[in-house]
XYZ file of C-alpha atoms in Angstrom:
322
model
C 12.369 15.407 14.833
C 9.001 15.452 12.916
C 6.386 17.625 13.841
C 3.386 15.741 12.873
C 0.728 14.260 15.189
C 0.118 10.631 13.780
C -3.082 9.502 12.322
C -3.717 6.301 13.792
C -7.754 5.363 12.780
C -6.178 2.808 10.295
C -8.283 0.001 10.673
C -5.487 -2.331 10.360
C -2.956 -0.697 13.118
C -3.705 -3.095 15.550
C -3.095 -5.901 13.647
C 0.374 -5.270 12.703
C 2.743 -5.310 15.607
C 5.224 -3.278 14.345
C 3.114 -0.236 13.261
C 4.371 2.171 16.043
C 7.904 0.843 15.900
C 8.220 2.353 12.238
C 6.035 5.464 12.430
C 8.962 6.509 15.759
C 11.897 5.652 13.201
C 10.598 7.648 10.744
C 9.758 10.450 13.332
C 13.559 10.788 14.060
C 15.293 10.339 10.776
C 15.788 6.178 10.405
C 15.292 4.131 6.873
C 13.215 1.729 7.700
C 13.771 -1.770 5.285
C 10.254 -3.878 5.213
C 11.219 -7.316 4.381
C 9.111 -10.447 3.739
C 8.018 -12.994 1.370
C 5.514 -11.596 -2.080
C 2.449 -10.668 -1.155
C 2.318 -10.208 2.122
C 1.672 -6.682 2.308
C 5.308 -4.379 2.213
C 3.956 -1.824 -0.265
C 0.521 -1.531 0.459
C 1.508 -1.244 4.527
C 4.346 1.499 3.341
C 1.601 3.376 1.733
C -0.652 2.957 5.155
C 2.690 4.622 7.028
C 3.344 7.544 4.992
C -0.520 8.359 5.636
C -0.579 7.775 9.037
C 3.161 9.755 9.508
C 1.493 12.626 8.312
C -1.320 12.596 10.439
C -3.892 11.920 6.873
C -6.209 9.842 6.695
C -5.792 7.193 3.365
C -7.026 7.856 0.080
C -8.126 11.385 0.984
C -8.092 12.771 -2.552
C -5.321 14.962 -1.759
C -1.256 14.804 -3.160
C 0.190 11.480 -2.333
C 2.275 12.107 1.016
C 5.139 8.824 -1.078
C 6.762 8.880 -3.938
C 7.474 5.281 -4.717
C 10.540 4.078 -7.538
C 9.504 0.542 -8.301
C 13.118 -1.295 -8.176
C 14.397 -3.871 -10.946
C 17.400 -4.395 -13.289
C 15.997 -1.278 -15.648
C 15.764 1.437 -13.136
C 18.440 3.766 -14.170
C 19.944 6.917 -12.429
C 17.120 9.087 -14.027
C 14.761 7.453 -12.060
C 16.678 8.017 -8.806
C 17.924 11.371 -9.287
C 16.896 12.629 -12.476
C 18.461 13.380 -15.800
C 17.635 13.857 -19.698
C 15.281 12.505 -21.635
C 13.644 12.695 -24.839
C 11.276 14.664 -23.668
C 13.539 16.834 -21.847
C 14.790 16.742 -18.339
C 12.717 14.912 -15.809
C 13.438 14.667 -12.046
C 14.147 11.655 -10.025
C 12.090 9.983 -7.387
C 14.636 10.696 -4.749
C 14.657 14.486 -5.212
C 10.817 14.605 -5.390
C 11.040 13.563 -2.472
C 14.098 15.421 -0.726
C 12.873 18.209 -1.552
C 8.724 17.885 -1.598
C 8.911 16.272 2.559
C 7.111 13.182 0.991
C 8.210 9.406 1.599
C 10.353 7.655 -0.461
C 9.255 4.055 -0.602
C 12.040 1.920 -2.719
C 9.857 -1.027 -3.748
C 11.525 -3.848 -3.862
C 15.109 -2.191 -3.565
C 17.554 -5.572 -3.443
C 16.123 -5.993 -7.151
C 18.530 -3.174 -8.230
C 21.694 -3.333 -9.658
C 24.477 -2.553 -7.569
C 26.133 0.814 -8.921
C 22.769 1.920 -9.895
C 21.041 1.415 -5.974
C 25.049 3.027 -5.071
C 23.287 6.707 -5.973
C 21.217 6.152 -2.652
C 23.984 6.013 -0.136
C 24.682 9.834 0.481
C 21.011 11.288 0.717
C 20.235 7.537 2.623
C 23.410 8.489 4.915
C 22.140 12.107 5.697
C 18.125 11.384 6.496
C 18.374 12.272 10.165
C 20.280 15.631 9.253
C 18.144 19.224 9.122
C 18.890 20.815 5.605
C 21.612 18.263 4.624
C 21.964 18.788 0.652
C 22.148 16.522 -2.356
C 22.571 17.161 -6.192
C 20.169 16.326 -8.981
C 20.466 15.193 -12.139
C 21.302 18.983 -13.434
C 24.513 18.910 -10.375
C 21.618 21.387 -9.016
C 22.006 21.232 -5.233
C 18.744 20.068 -3.213
C 17.806 20.955 0.451
C 16.538 18.389 2.037
C 12.559 18.892 3.692
C 12.179 17.958 7.124
C 9.251 15.547 6.338
C 11.443 13.310 3.760
C 11.426 9.536 5.290
C 12.777 6.323 3.380
C 10.851 2.967 3.396
C 12.526 0.474 1.314
C 10.666 -2.854 0.940
C 12.457 -6.706 -0.017
C 11.892 -10.179 -0.629
C 15.365 -10.718 0.769
C 17.636 -8.081 2.275
C 20.439 -8.289 -0.438
C 23.201 -10.170 1.279
C 23.024 -13.037 -1.076
C 21.115 -15.221 -3.596
C 17.490 -16.709 -3.105
C 16.361 -19.784 -4.812
C 12.900 -18.171 -5.252
C 13.479 -14.857 -5.757
C 16.431 -14.667 -8.372
C 15.393 -11.269 -9.739
C 17.638 -9.831 -6.273
C 21.183 -8.720 -6.659
C 23.693 -8.885 -3.508
C 24.187 -5.305 -2.356
C 26.767 -3.219 -1.264
C 26.877 -3.447 2.619
C 27.183 0.350 2.348
C 23.788 0.353 1.167
C 22.498 -1.796 3.866
C 24.057 -0.238 6.892
C 22.098 2.650 6.159
C 18.909 0.418 7.349
C 20.815 -1.022 10.228
C 18.749 -1.529 13.698
C 15.316 -0.184 11.790
C 14.700 -3.851 9.483
C 11.331 -5.066 9.864
C 10.159 -8.979 9.143
C 6.638 -8.893 7.668
C 5.617 -12.252 7.307
C 2.108 -13.630 7.817
C -0.011 -12.145 10.263
C -3.088 -14.126 10.816
C -4.738 -11.902 12.792
C -4.709 -8.651 9.804
C -5.719 -11.813 7.291
C -8.717 -12.574 9.474
C -9.743 -8.965 9.807
C -10.052 -8.792 6.224
C -10.522 -11.415 4.822
C -13.936 -13.215 4.819
C -14.401 -16.111 6.896
C -15.043 -18.780 4.516
C -11.698 -18.098 2.376
C -9.864 -17.737 5.576
C -9.982 -20.714 7.353
C -9.593 -22.734 3.794
C -6.485 -20.689 2.900
C -4.837 -21.050 6.366
C -5.883 -24.642 6.176
C -3.925 -25.051 3.082
C -1.319 -22.953 3.764
C -0.489 -24.984 7.166
C -0.243 -28.502 5.029
C 2.087 -26.426 2.708
C 4.427 -25.501 4.969
C 4.168 -29.209 6.635
C 4.778 -30.646 3.456
C 7.817 -28.671 2.852
C 8.911 -29.443 6.034
C 9.033 -25.562 6.729
C 7.808 -23.098 9.803
C 5.418 -20.928 10.065
C 6.712 -17.100 8.361
C 9.784 -19.192 6.033
C 10.674 -16.944 3.295
C 12.230 -19.782 1.052
C 9.154 -21.427 0.452
C 8.017 -23.156 -3.480
C 4.199 -22.687 -3.187
C 2.698 -20.603 -0.619
C -0.671 -19.096 0.896
C -0.101 -15.179 1.246
C -2.782 -12.063 1.904
C -2.500 -11.115 -1.744
C -3.423 -14.399 -2.968
C -6.360 -14.205 -0.208
C -7.710 -11.166 -1.652
C -7.701 -12.321 -5.165
C -9.878 -15.208 -4.342
C -12.065 -12.646 -1.821
C -12.987 -10.461 -4.298
C -14.156 -13.786 -6.927
C -16.135 -14.790 -4.026
C -17.608 -11.925 -2.752
C -18.836 -11.415 -6.610
C -19.947 -14.772 -7.198
C -22.288 -14.403 -3.733
C -23.856 -11.906 -4.711
C -24.853 -13.385 -7.807
C -26.012 -16.228 -5.570
C -27.839 -14.239 -3.152
C -29.279 -11.539 -5.142
C -28.745 -8.601 -2.987
C -27.935 -4.871 -4.015
C -24.039 -4.513 -3.452
C -23.094 -0.982 -1.779
C -23.609 0.759 -5.010
C -27.484 -0.669 -5.008
C -26.581 -2.999 -8.123
C -27.641 -6.316 -8.270
C -25.310 -8.924 -9.577
C -26.915 -11.726 -11.481
C -26.102 -15.188 -12.311
C -24.186 -15.675 -15.412
C -23.568 -18.973 -17.094
C -20.077 -19.984 -16.207
C -18.845 -17.395 -14.183
C -15.692 -17.771 -12.063
C -15.889 -18.759 -9.119
C -14.121 -19.292 -5.856
C -13.830 -23.152 -6.441
C -12.226 -21.773 -10.047
C -9.385 -19.602 -7.803
C -8.614 -23.206 -5.497
C -8.185 -25.150 -8.758
C -6.150 -22.145 -10.612
C -3.929 -22.142 -7.004
C -3.521 -25.433 -7.068
C -2.367 -25.574 -10.941
C 1.194 -24.020 -10.637
C 2.063 -26.858 -7.895
C 3.497 -30.416 -8.093
C 0.535 -32.961 -9.089
C 1.291 -34.699 -6.148
C 1.314 -31.883 -3.457
C -2.032 -30.542 -5.184
C -3.677 -33.475 -5.052
C -2.474 -34.044 -1.144
C -3.688 -30.141 -0.680
C -7.378 -31.129 -2.028
C -7.303 -34.455 0.458
C -5.986 -32.599 3.390
C -7.541 -29.280 2.901
C -10.579 -31.577 2.240
C -11.516 -29.638 -0.376
C -14.433 -31.885 -2.591
C -16.420 -30.920 0.409
C -16.094 -27.279 0.791
C -16.745 -26.863 -2.856
C -20.134 -28.384 -2.518
C -20.909 -26.682 0.468
C -19.884 -23.374 0.612
C -22.764 -22.030 -1.418
C -25.167 -23.314 0.878
C -27.521 -21.371 2.868
C -25.711 -21.579 5.794
C -22.613 -20.077 4.129
C -24.861 -17.828 2.468
C -26.484 -16.456 5.552
C -23.006 -15.737 6.851
C -21.758 -14.532 4.118
C -24.980 -11.852 4.128
C -24.075 -11.185 7.902
C -20.888 -10.107 6.914
C -21.019 -8.233 3.957
C -23.816 -6.613 5.101
C -21.504 -5.772 8.333
C -18.248 -4.117 5.996
C -20.149 -2.323 3.178
C -22.284 -0.557 6.099
C -25.422 -1.883 5.077
C -28.314 -2.010 7.543
C -30.596 -5.135 7.152
C -34.294 -4.800 6.320
């Protein structure tokens, strides 16, 4: 069992129901799998958990408490266990985390070639075993650090093909068994979204998402949707909304910079229209009508909405109003 007092001062912790369960899993040596559609924040959650696990604050300017392997069809044994490269020997991500006591994040693990993924089996079967030994690319024995842990993420579990996530592979059951009992569904989390997203953006985005789910006859959180509104999409829109509203209001940002209006700068309206552009024309028109986007475009920069933005922005940035 691990020896750290977990850090629980992460702002979003109360909005992530399984946060403590995942910390408990890692504490006893269980491998964790975070499954969910693209854009729901699985990798970011894994990183937050790593900081909390070691009792640290995020972005504390110290060495990262995790190592990420970005899994895809080109991920090689060198990336995992190490091997010779053009510039000499390179240690693998698994070995570094195993040796140095970090959280190994296998980002999009089901995208691995199943034969390459098999290199993980031995280590992940020993995650809870004290002083377990695995071998690196030089066939050198490496003793497990007591703080090693593993978090994998994926849009699918790796049990079969998906119509929307075609880059994933069917994985061997022996690999998936390493995560048995510690698999978590990471889906839409309106409490978390509401805490992170400005009200104007959150309200309209969730209206659009609910309509799309209804249009496609899907339930909330369905993993096989064609067009969906994710937290990542909301955050992308929010960054432009914040910039646009800073220009509109003329207030200084948290760094003291004043953003003046510029001709043809990007707007929140542009974000929504770009989002709709990839849909079928009929569905996009239905979204515009159902979500009353024309009215929203004409009102979100009005006096009341500007005042609402100012209050929220200054609260988030810790700026005192004059």
